[in-house]
Amino acid sequence: KTLDPKPGRQFGAAYTEARYIVPDVIIEKVGTEYVVIVNDLLGPRLTISRFYRKLLREGNGDGKALEFIREKLNSAMWLIKSIEQRRLTLYKVTECIVKFQREFLDKGIKFLKPLTLRQVAEEIGVHESTVSRATAGKYVQTPQGAFELKFFFTGGLPTAGGERASVGSIKQMIKELIESEDPHNPLSDEALREVLEEKGVIISRRTIAKYRGELMIPSSARRKRY
């Protein structure tokens, strides 16, 4: 009776409030097509004050004051247009992701394809840095779950068929192979490399170990059950 049934609470007192990820953009399947919806509820829509627009339109008052108002309203318009442009870029980037990652949306992470910022930038006609800024810290809700947009920008490894397999899909393959292994005779990194090679993925044992570590999966010696 003297013991705490939830001992972790004493270490998490500073984090009493749950924090949830609200997606900035949503990909929904409607029939056989995917629709992109930018979540406009995350922040208020900026508008120009009617009062100051009226002052400029009527032209009453001190000339310097009107010039000051005109300067500030121009700055406000520039800001509003910039935010709208960022929103439009986010929409176009997500549409591009839908185009390139259709198989991922249909079938799951094993079908994630390599995709770079440059590919997307060239597709939508903007600079690579523009895509990077527009997607920084942004999340997307998909039929496969919620992901940070940078999750889709990943390199790849060559396959026997001449194509490239994304890092995310290879990690998923490693995870599934380990989950289905014999716990009394777990797969070593070399054995995983051989299995992936049979599936057409050209990868080194060292890269297998690196990806396994990133997945927080221990070595075969630590996974073995006696």
Short mmCIF file of C-alpha atoms in Angstrom, two decimals:
data_model
loop_
_atom_site.label_atom_id
_atom_site.label_comp_id
_atom_site.label_asym_id
_atom_site.label_seq_id
_atom_site.Cartn_x
_atom_site.Cartn_y
_atom_site.Cartn_z
CA LYS A 1 0.00 0.00 0.00
CA THR A 2 2.93 2.33 0.50
CA LEU A 3 4.15 1.92 -3.09
CA ASP A 4 3.17 4.21 -5.96
CA PRO A 5 1.32 2.24 -8.70
CA LYS A 6 2.48 4.86 -11.25
CA PRO A 7 6.07 5.65 -10.26
CA GLY A 8 6.78 7.49 -13.51
CA ARG A 9 4.60 10.39 -12.41
CA GLN A 10 7.24 11.71 -10.02
CA PHE A 11 9.63 12.17 -12.95
CA GLY A 12 7.08 13.69 -15.31
CA ALA A 13 5.57 16.36 -13.08
CA ALA A 14 6.81 19.13 -15.37
CA TYR A 15 4.97 17.62 -18.34
CA THR A 16 1.44 17.36 -17.02
CA GLU A 17 -0.15 18.68 -20.21
CA ALA A 18 -0.37 16.33 -23.18
CA ARG A 19 0.96 17.81 -26.42
CA TYR A 20 -0.67 16.75 -29.67
CA ILE A 21 0.46 17.23 -33.25
CA VAL A 22 -2.07 19.10 -35.36
CA PRO A 23 -1.40 18.48 -39.06
CA ASP A 24 -0.74 21.53 -41.21
CA VAL A 25 -2.03 19.73 -44.29
CA ILE A 26 -4.26 16.68 -44.81
CA ILE A 27 -4.27 14.10 -47.58
CA GLU A 28 -7.63 12.33 -47.88
CA LYS A 29 -8.69 9.65 -50.31
CA VAL A 30 -11.93 10.45 -52.12
CA GLY A 31 -12.96 7.58 -54.35
CA THR A 32 -9.84 6.61 -56.25
CA GLU A 33 -8.11 9.98 -55.96
CA TYR A 34 -6.25 11.78 -53.17
CA VAL A 35 -7.30 15.30 -52.18
CA VAL A 36 -4.96 17.80 -50.47
CA ILE A 37 -6.47 20.07 -47.80
CA VAL A 38 -4.43 22.82 -46.11
CA ASN A 39 -5.48 23.17 -42.48
CA ASP A 40 -6.42 26.87 -42.24
CA LEU A 41 -7.69 26.52 -38.67
CA LEU A 42 -4.17 26.57 -37.17
CA GLY A 43 -3.95 30.35 -37.24
CA PRO A 44 -6.13 33.43 -37.75
CA ARG A 45 -6.57 34.88 -41.23
CA LEU A 46 -4.87 38.27 -41.49
CA THR A 47 -6.89 41.14 -42.97
CA ILE A 48 -6.47 44.88 -43.44
CA SER A 49 -8.32 47.12 -40.98
CA ARG A 50 -11.43 48.64 -42.53
CA PHE A 51 -10.88 51.79 -40.47
CA TYR A 52 -7.49 52.56 -42.03
CA ARG A 53 -8.65 51.60 -45.51
CA LYS A 54 -11.48 54.08 -45.12
CA LEU A 55 -9.07 56.82 -44.02
CA LEU A 56 -6.96 56.29 -47.14
CA ARG A 57 -9.98 56.09 -49.43
CA GLU A 58 -11.49 59.34 -48.12
CA GLY A 59 -8.11 61.08 -47.96
CA ASN A 60 -9.05 63.16 -44.91
CA GLY A 61 -6.49 64.17 -42.33
CA ASP A 62 -2.87 65.16 -42.15
CA GLY A 63 -0.76 64.32 -45.22
CA LYS A 64 2.10 62.86 -43.20
CA ALA A 65 -0.30 60.71 -41.22
CA LEU A 66 -1.87 59.39 -44.42
CA GLU A 67 1.56 58.66 -45.88
CA PHE A 68 2.48 56.78 -42.69
CA ILE A 69 -0.74 54.73 -42.87
CA ARG A 70 -0.16 54.02 -46.58
CA GLU A 71 3.37 52.77 -45.84
CA LYS A 72 2.20 50.51 -43.04
CA LEU A 73 -0.70 49.12 -45.08
CA ASN A 74 1.68 48.30 -47.92
CA SER A 75 3.87 46.41 -45.45
CA ALA A 76 0.81 44.57 -44.14
CA MET A 77 -0.27 43.64 -47.67
CA TRP A 78 3.22 42.32 -48.40
CA LEU A 79 3.08 40.18 -45.24
CA ILE A 80 -0.38 38.80 -46.11
CA LYS A 81 0.72 37.97 -49.66
CA SER A 82 3.88 36.26 -48.34
CA ILE A 83 1.87 34.09 -45.95
CA GLU A 84 -0.57 33.18 -48.72
CA GLN A 85 2.35 32.35 -51.02
CA ARG A 86 3.83 30.08 -48.34
CA ARG A 87 0.44 28.40 -47.97
CA LEU A 88 0.22 27.89 -51.75
CA THR A 89 3.75 26.44 -51.81
CA LEU A 90 2.81 24.03 -49.02
CA TYR A 91 -0.21 22.93 -51.04
CA LYS A 92 1.85 22.42 -54.21
CA VAL A 93 4.55 20.48 -52.34
CA THR A 94 1.96 18.16 -50.83
CA GLU A 95 0.35 17.64 -54.24
CA CYS A 96 3.79 16.73 -55.56
CA ILE A 97 4.28 14.24 -52.72
CA VAL A 98 0.95 12.65 -53.62
CA LYS A 99 2.12 12.34 -57.23
CA PHE A 100 5.48 10.74 -56.35
CA GLN A 101 4.34 8.66 -53.36
CA ARG A 102 1.06 7.21 -54.61
CA GLU A 103 2.16 3.66 -53.79
CA PHE A 104 3.09 4.68 -50.24
CA LEU A 105 -0.36 6.21 -49.73
CA ASP A 106 -2.03 3.07 -51.14
CA LYS A 107 0.13 0.32 -49.60
CA GLY A 108 2.31 1.63 -46.79
CA ILE A 109 5.85 2.58 -45.85
CA LYS A 110 7.52 -0.31 -47.68
CA PHE A 111 6.55 1.43 -50.93
CA LEU A 112 8.06 4.81 -50.02
CA LYS A 113 10.20 6.10 -52.89
CA PRO A 114 13.36 8.23 -52.71
CA LEU A 115 12.50 11.90 -53.11
CA THR A 116 14.65 15.04 -52.83
CA LEU A 117 13.90 18.72 -52.26
CA ARG A 118 15.39 19.45 -55.67
CA GLN A 119 12.98 17.07 -57.44
CA VAL A 120 9.99 18.74 -55.80
CA ALA A 121 11.36 22.24 -56.41
CA GLU A 122 11.82 21.52 -60.12
CA GLU A 123 8.36 19.97 -60.31
CA ILE A 124 6.54 23.02 -58.87
CA GLY A 125 8.89 25.62 -60.36
CA VAL A 126 10.46 27.19 -57.25
CA HIS A 127 13.91 27.26 -55.63
CA GLU A 128 14.98 24.35 -53.45
CA SER A 129 15.33 26.65 -50.41
CA THR A 130 11.71 27.77 -50.84
CA VAL A 131 10.51 24.18 -50.50
CA SER A 132 12.74 23.71 -47.46
CA ARG A 133 11.37 26.80 -45.69
CA ALA A 134 7.74 26.08 -46.58
CA THR A 135 7.90 22.54 -45.17
CA ALA A 136 10.09 23.13 -42.09
CA GLY A 137 8.33 21.87 -38.97
CA LYS A 138 5.14 21.06 -40.92
CA TYR A 139 3.14 17.85 -40.51
CA VAL A 140 0.83 16.02 -42.87
CA GLN A 141 -2.00 13.61 -42.04
CA THR A 142 -2.17 10.73 -44.53
CA PRO A 143 -4.15 7.47 -44.75
CA GLN A 144 -0.93 5.81 -43.48
CA GLY A 145 -0.64 8.08 -40.43
CA ALA A 146 0.76 11.49 -39.51
CA PHE A 147 4.27 12.36 -40.66
CA GLU A 148 6.58 15.35 -40.67
CA LEU A 149 6.87 16.55 -44.25
CA LYS A 150 10.65 16.08 -44.20
CA PHE A 151 9.97 12.34 -43.73
CA PHE A 152 9.19 12.17 -47.46
CA PHE A 153 12.50 13.75 -48.46
CA THR A 154 14.86 10.84 -48.23
CA GLY A 155 17.68 9.33 -50.20
CA GLY A 156 17.77 5.80 -51.50
CA LEU A 157 19.92 2.80 -52.30
CA PRO A 158 20.27 1.08 -55.69
CA THR A 159 18.39 -2.12 -56.43
CA ALA A 160 19.17 -4.97 -58.79
CA GLY A 161 16.46 -3.67 -61.13
CA GLY A 162 18.28 -0.37 -61.64
CA GLU A 163 15.82 1.64 -59.54
CA ARG A 164 16.35 3.05 -56.05
CA ALA A 165 14.71 2.00 -52.78
CA SER A 166 14.08 4.67 -50.15
CA VAL A 167 15.75 4.54 -46.76
CA GLY A 168 12.33 4.42 -45.09
CA SER A 169 11.21 1.37 -47.07
CA ILE A 170 14.51 -0.45 -46.37
CA LYS A 171 14.18 0.24 -42.65
CA GLN A 172 10.66 -1.16 -42.73
CA MET A 173 11.92 -4.29 -44.48
CA ILE A 174 14.63 -4.75 -41.83
CA LYS A 175 12.06 -4.25 -39.06
CA GLU A 176 9.68 -6.83 -40.55
CA LEU A 177 12.46 -9.37 -41.10
CA ILE A 178 13.54 -9.07 -37.47
CA GLU A 179 9.96 -9.25 -36.20
CA SER A 180 9.42 -12.54 -38.07
CA GLU A 181 12.79 -14.13 -37.21
CA ASP A 182 13.32 -17.17 -35.01
CA PRO A 183 14.10 -15.69 -31.56
CA HIS A 184 16.35 -18.69 -30.84
CA ASN A 185 18.31 -18.07 -34.03
CA PRO A 186 18.05 -14.33 -34.82
CA LEU A 187 19.28 -12.86 -38.06
CA SER A 188 22.72 -11.27 -37.95
CA ASP A 189 23.42 -8.07 -39.88
CA GLU A 190 25.18 -10.14 -42.52
CA ALA A 191 22.19 -12.49 -42.78
CA LEU A 192 19.88 -9.46 -43.14
CA ARG A 193 22.12 -8.13 -45.89
CA GLU A 194 21.90 -11.43 -47.75
CA VAL A 195 18.09 -11.55 -47.47
CA LEU A 196 17.77 -7.97 -48.72
CA GLU A 197 20.16 -8.73 -51.55
CA GLU A 198 17.91 -11.63 -52.56
CA LYS A 199 15.06 -9.10 -52.67
CA GLY A 200 17.14 -6.94 -54.99
CA VAL A 201 18.37 -4.31 -52.51
CA ILE A 202 22.11 -3.64 -52.71
CA ILE A 203 23.24 -2.71 -49.18
CA SER A 204 26.31 -3.18 -46.97
CA ARG A 205 26.41 -4.88 -43.59
CA ARG A 206 27.58 -1.61 -42.00
CA THR A 207 24.54 0.23 -43.38
CA ILE A 208 22.29 -2.53 -42.03
CA ALA A 209 23.82 -2.00 -38.57
CA LYS A 210 23.32 1.76 -38.87
CA TYR A 211 19.64 1.48 -39.84
CA ARG A 212 19.04 -1.15 -37.14
CA GLY A 213 20.51 1.24 -34.57
CA GLU A 214 18.26 4.07 -35.78
CA LEU A 215 15.30 1.73 -35.34
CA MET A 216 16.45 1.10 -31.73
CA ILE A 217 16.76 -2.64 -32.45
CA PRO A 218 19.56 -4.43 -30.55
CA SER A 219 22.10 -6.73 -32.17
CA SER A 220 21.34 -10.39 -32.87
CA ALA A 221 23.36 -11.42 -29.78
CA ARG A 222 21.11 -9.28 -27.58
CA ARG A 223 17.92 -10.44 -29.33
CA LYS A 224 18.68 -14.13 -28.92
CA ARG A 225 16.41 -16.12 -26.62
CA TYR A 226 17.67 -19.31 -24.98
#
